[in-house]
Amino acid sequence: MSTQPFGEIWVYLSASPLLGLTVTLLAYQAAHALYRRSGAHPLANPVLVAVAILVGLLQLTATSYETYFAGAQFVHFLLGPATVALAVPLYTQFRRVRSLLLPISAGLLAGSATAIASAVLIARLLDASPATQASLAPKSVTTPIAMGIAERIGGLPSLTAVLVICTGVLGAIAGGKVLSLARVHDPAVRGFALGVAAHGIGTARAFQVSEQTGAFAALAMGLNGLLTALLLPAIAGWLVK
């Protein structure tokens, strides 16, 4: 019995919308296995490794993003329920959240303002265009919100999406070390800092540390998205030049 060339088999499989879903799940499972085998080393972050695997596979097989996303959209859809589910661990920490209301408010304002201002000012010092500055400004906000903000203030949503992912991966890799060097050891404070600076990817990393760390990261991610969506369009006119 003759064997079909791999190229013909791939053409057949790529027509199935389930291919993107299957490849995504397998890539993440492989990345997570590598992460555990490395002893949870930050540089082996599962999101970073899985993205690298998927990009390499799509490039190798000349598969368009649209074809891939036809199946991967099922994972994308589950982001909504997964985000809502973050309220469950947050509810268990409600008493402590209420007791830290003032520090949380101050930390949120300082963290959000610093994330926006530092990104824009560094880009301006490097002579980046206003569109690039606007794309960088919401980099610490979760991707759907960041893309909407970027579009509204004159940025490039596609560039913002890449910058947001890079920010999240960098925060997940280096955030814990930076906080330890700064002698920040309280799980709630560490989680909140990761959520403000590194949005969803940082929050996922925080949940790997402890439920309390993850709960405060989820709170920070949501509040920072809301505050940035309200604050950035109002100040973009004089901040982005």
GROMACS .gro file of C-alpha atoms in nm:
model
  241
    1MET     CA    1   0.000   0.000   0.000
    2SER     CA    2   0.144   0.337  -0.102
    3THR     CA    3   0.208   0.605   0.157
    4GLN     CA    4   0.095   0.960   0.089
    5PRO     CA    5   0.365   1.225   0.109
    6PHE     CA    6   0.360   1.421   0.431
    7GLY     CA    7   0.280   1.742   0.240
    8GLU     CA    8  -0.044   1.596   0.102
    9ILE     CA    9  -0.144   1.467   0.444
   10TRP     CA   10  -0.081   1.810   0.598
   11VAL     CA   11  -0.293   1.981   0.330
   12TYR     CA   12  -0.576   1.745   0.420
   13LEU     CA   13  -0.540   1.794   0.794
   14SER     CA   14  -0.505   2.171   0.770
   15ALA     CA   15  -0.855   2.189   0.624
   16SER     CA   16  -0.996   2.062   0.954
   17PRO     CA   17  -1.089   2.336   1.203
   18LEU     CA   18  -0.989   2.105   1.488
   19LEU     CA   19  -0.626   2.109   1.379
   20GLY     CA   20  -0.557   2.448   1.538
   21LEU     CA   21  -0.715   2.336   1.865
   22THR     CA   22  -0.523   2.008   1.871
   23VAL     CA   23  -0.189   2.168   1.786
   24THR     CA   24  -0.240   2.438   2.050
   25LEU     CA   25  -0.318   2.187   2.324
   26LEU     CA   26  -0.029   1.960   2.229
   27ALA     CA   27   0.214   2.254   2.214
   28TYR     CA   28   0.111   2.370   2.560
   29GLN     CA   29   0.130   2.020   2.705
   30ALA     CA   30   0.480   1.980   2.566
   31ALA     CA   31   0.579   2.324   2.698
   32HIS     CA   32   0.434   2.249   3.042
   33ALA     CA   33   0.617   1.914   3.056
   34LEU     CA   34   0.942   2.095   2.976
   35TYR     CA   35   0.862   2.354   3.244
   36ARG     CA   36   0.814   2.084   3.509
   37ARG     CA   37   1.122   1.894   3.398
   38SER     CA   38   1.328   2.213   3.431
   39GLY     CA   39   1.218   2.247   3.793
   40ALA     CA   40   0.979   2.533   3.713
   41HIS     CA   41   1.262   2.749   3.580
   42PRO     CA   42   1.128   3.095   3.480
   43LEU     CA   43   1.301   3.084   3.140
   44ALA     CA   44   1.103   2.770   3.056
   45ASN     CA   45   0.774   2.957   3.089
   46PRO     CA   46   0.505   2.739   2.925
   47VAL     CA   47   0.341   3.029   2.740
   48LEU     CA   48   0.671   3.141   2.588
   49VAL     CA   49   0.770   2.788   2.484
   50ALA     CA   50   0.425   2.705   2.346
   51VAL     CA   51   0.418   3.025   2.139
   52ALA     CA   52   0.763   2.946   2.000
   53ILE     CA   53   0.652   2.594   1.907
   54LEU     CA   54   0.336   2.720   1.735
   55VAL     CA   55   0.513   2.998   1.544
   56GLY     CA   56   0.780   2.755   1.428
   57LEU     CA   57   0.520   2.499   1.317
   58LEU     CA   58   0.312   2.755   1.126
   59GLN     CA   59   0.623   2.889   0.955
   60LEU     CA   60   0.750   2.541   0.870
   61THR     CA   61   0.418   2.433   0.717
   62ALA     CA   62   0.337   2.772   0.558
   63THR     CA   63   0.002   2.772   0.739
   64SER     CA   64  -0.176   3.107   0.757
   65TYR     CA   65  -0.284   3.250   1.090
   66GLU     CA   66  -0.646   3.253   0.970
   67THR     CA   67  -0.636   2.877   0.903
   68TYR     CA   68  -0.480   2.811   1.242
   69PHE     CA   69  -0.724   3.037   1.427
   70ALA     CA   70  -1.024   2.860   1.274
   71GLY     CA   71  -0.957   2.585   1.526
   72ALA     CA   72  -0.775   2.779   1.798
   73GLN     CA   73  -1.075   3.009   1.840
   74PHE     CA   74  -1.224   2.750   2.074
   75VAL     CA   75  -0.942   2.816   2.320
   76HIS     CA   76  -0.990   3.189   2.263
   77PHE     CA   77  -1.359   3.155   2.352
   78LEU     CA   78  -1.273   2.985   2.681
   79LEU     CA   79  -1.069   3.287   2.791
   80GLY     CA   80  -1.395   3.459   2.889
   81PRO     CA   81  -1.521   3.186   3.127
   82ALA     CA   82  -1.167   3.138   3.260
   83THR     CA   83  -1.143   3.508   3.345
   84VAL     CA   84  -1.479   3.502   3.521
   85ALA     CA   85  -1.367   3.193   3.716
   86LEU     CA   86  -1.087   3.400   3.869
   87ALA     CA   87  -1.355   3.549   4.094
   88VAL     CA   88  -1.372   3.223   4.290
   89PRO     CA   89  -1.023   3.237   4.450
   90LEU     CA   90  -1.062   3.612   4.483
   91TYR     CA   91  -1.379   3.561   4.688
   92THR     CA   92  -1.187   3.345   4.935
   93GLN     CA   93  -0.949   3.638   4.991
   94PHE     CA   94  -1.223   3.900   5.018
   95ARG     CA   95  -1.165   3.972   5.386
   96ARG     CA   96  -0.800   4.054   5.331
   97VAL     CA   97  -0.878   4.254   5.018
   98ARG     CA   98  -1.115   4.470   5.221
   99SER     CA   99  -0.853   4.523   5.493
  100LEU     CA  100  -0.597   4.635   5.232
  101LEU     CA  101  -0.830   4.862   5.036
  102LEU     CA  102  -0.620   5.178   5.077
  103PRO     CA  103  -0.281   5.018   4.993
  104ILE     CA  104  -0.443   4.841   4.696
  105SER     CA  105  -0.582   5.169   4.562
  106ALA     CA  106  -0.248   5.346   4.601
  107GLY     CA  107  -0.056   5.058   4.447
  108LEU     CA  108  -0.296   5.035   4.155
  109LEU     CA  109  -0.270   5.405   4.074
  110ALA     CA  110   0.109   5.408   4.108
  111GLY     CA  111   0.158   5.087   3.910
  112SER     CA  112  -0.077   5.182   3.629
  113ALA     CA  113   0.067   5.532   3.592
  114THR     CA  114   0.425   5.402   3.600
  115ALA     CA  115   0.354   5.134   3.338
  116ILE     CA  116   0.202   5.389   3.100
  117ALA     CA  117   0.448   5.674   3.155
  118SER     CA  118   0.765   5.464   3.148
  119ALA     CA  119   0.669   5.290   2.823
  120VAL     CA  120   0.581   5.613   2.643
  121LEU     CA  121   0.876   5.815   2.773
  122ILE     CA  122   1.131   5.545   2.686
  123ALA     CA  123   0.980   5.514   2.339
  124ARG     CA  124   0.997   5.890   2.297
  125LEU     CA  125   1.362   5.897   2.405
  126LEU     CA  126   1.432   5.636   2.137
  127ASP     CA  127   1.259   5.862   1.883
  128ALA     CA  128   0.965   5.626   1.826
  129SER     CA  129   0.673   5.753   1.622
  130PRO     CA  130   0.352   5.868   1.798
  131ALA     CA  131   0.176   5.556   1.670
  132THR     CA  132   0.441   5.335   1.830
  133GLN     CA  133   0.421   5.529   2.154
  134ALA     CA  134   0.044   5.487   2.157
  135SER     CA  135   0.084   5.115   2.089
  136LEU     CA  136   0.323   5.080   2.383
  137ALA     CA  137   0.116   5.276   2.634
  138PRO     CA  138  -0.132   4.997   2.727
  139LYS     CA  139   0.131   4.717   2.724
  140SER     CA  140   0.058   4.611   3.084
  141VAL     CA  141  -0.315   4.555   3.023
  142THR     CA  142  -0.466   4.225   2.913
  143THR     CA  143  -0.470   4.189   2.534
  144PRO     CA  144  -0.839   4.253   2.439
  145ILE     CA  145  -0.856   4.572   2.646
  146ALA     CA  146  -0.510   4.688   2.536
  147MET     CA  147  -0.594   4.649   2.166
  148GLY     CA  148  -0.914   4.849   2.208
  149ILE     CA  149  -0.731   5.126   2.394
  150ALA     CA  150  -0.452   5.138   2.134
  151GLU     CA  151  -0.700   5.172   1.849
  152ARG     CA  152  -0.880   5.454   2.027
  153ILE     CA  153  -0.566   5.661   2.098
  154GLY     CA  154  -0.409   5.617   1.755
  155GLY     CA  155  -0.191   5.312   1.811
  156LEU     CA  156  -0.159   4.991   1.611
  157PRO     CA  157  -0.365   4.712   1.772
  158SER     CA  158  -0.161   4.435   1.612
  159LEU     CA  159   0.164   4.583   1.746
  160THR     CA  160   0.004   4.631   2.086
  161ALA     CA  161  -0.095   4.263   2.097
  162VAL     CA  162   0.267   4.158   2.043
  163LEU     CA  163   0.395   4.405   2.302
  164VAL     CA  164   0.138   4.289   2.559
  165ILE     CA  165   0.241   3.926   2.517
  166CYS     CA  166   0.610   4.018   2.544
  167THR     CA  167   0.539   4.220   2.858
  168GLY     CA  168   0.346   3.934   3.017
  169VAL     CA  169   0.613   3.675   2.939
  170LEU     CA  170   0.892   3.901   3.066
  171GLY     CA  171   0.695   3.974   3.383
  172ALA     CA  172   0.629   3.605   3.443
  173ILE     CA  173   0.998   3.523   3.392
  174ALA     CA  174   1.161   3.805   3.586
  175GLY     CA  175   0.888   3.942   3.811
  176GLY     CA  176   0.943   3.702   4.099
  177LYS     CA  177   1.319   3.759   4.101
  178VAL     CA  178   1.280   4.136   4.091
  179LEU     CA  179   1.033   4.130   4.381
  180SER     CA  180   1.264   3.906   4.582
  181LEU     CA  181   1.558   4.142   4.519
  182ALA     CA  182   1.334   4.426   4.638
  183ARG     CA  183   1.262   4.217   4.952
  184VAL     CA  184   0.892   4.198   4.880
  185HIS     CA  185   0.781   3.867   5.031
  186ASP     CA  186   0.413   3.909   5.116
  187PRO     CA  187   0.215   3.678   4.879
  188ALA     CA  188  -0.063   3.933   4.836
  189VAL     CA  189   0.175   4.217   4.746
  190ARG     CA  190   0.376   3.997   4.509
  191GLY     CA  191   0.059   3.881   4.337
  192PHE     CA  192  -0.080   4.232   4.303
  193ALA     CA  193   0.246   4.356   4.152
  194LEU     CA  194   0.252   4.072   3.899
  195GLY     CA  195  -0.110   4.137   3.801
  196VAL     CA  196  -0.054   4.509   3.745
  197ALA     CA  197   0.270   4.469   3.552
  198ALA     CA  198   0.217   4.144   3.362
  199HIS     CA  199  -0.165   4.102   3.328
  200GLY     CA  200  -0.294   3.751   3.245
  201ILE     CA  201   0.039   3.576   3.191
  202GLY     CA  202   0.170   3.717   3.518
  203THR     CA  203  -0.151   3.609   3.688
  204ALA     CA  204  -0.111   3.255   3.557
  205ARG     CA  205   0.241   3.252   3.698
  206ALA     CA  206   0.112   3.386   4.032
  207PHE     CA  207  -0.137   3.099   4.061
  208GLN     CA  208   0.152   2.857   4.024
  209VAL     CA  209   0.300   3.009   4.339
  210SER     CA  210  -0.011   3.003   4.561
  211GLU     CA  211  -0.384   3.066   4.554
  212GLN     CA  212  -0.346   3.388   4.753
  213THR     CA  213  -0.080   3.523   4.518
  214GLY     CA  214  -0.296   3.433   4.218
  215ALA     CA  215  -0.611   3.587   4.366
  216PHE     CA  216  -0.443   3.924   4.422
  217ALA     CA  217  -0.287   3.908   4.075
  218ALA     CA  218  -0.632   3.849   3.924
  219LEU     CA  219  -0.768   4.146   4.118
  220ALA     CA  220  -0.485   4.366   3.997
  221MET     CA  221  -0.525   4.255   3.636
  222GLY     CA  222  -0.894   4.344   3.633
  223LEU     CA  223  -0.856   4.676   3.814
  224ASN     CA  224  -0.559   4.782   3.602
  225GLY     CA  225  -0.752   4.706   3.284
  226LEU     CA  226  -1.043   4.919   3.404
  227LEU     CA  227  -0.828   5.208   3.527
  228THR     CA  228  -0.612   5.216   3.213
  229ALA     CA  229  -0.918   5.211   2.989
  230LEU     CA  230  -1.052   5.515   3.174
  231LEU     CA  231  -0.723   5.699   3.228
  232LEU     CA  232  -0.520   5.654   2.911
  233PRO     CA  233  -0.764   5.798   2.653
  234ALA     CA  234  -0.798   6.107   2.872
  235ILE     CA  235  -0.423   6.176   2.893
  236ALA     CA  236  -0.305   6.036   2.559
  237GLY     CA  237  -0.333   6.376   2.390
  238TRP     CA  238  -0.051   6.534   2.590
  239LEU     CA  239   0.141   6.219   2.679
  240VAL     CA  240   0.187   6.075   2.328
  241LYS     CA  241   0.379   6.313   2.101
   0.00000   0.00000   0.00000
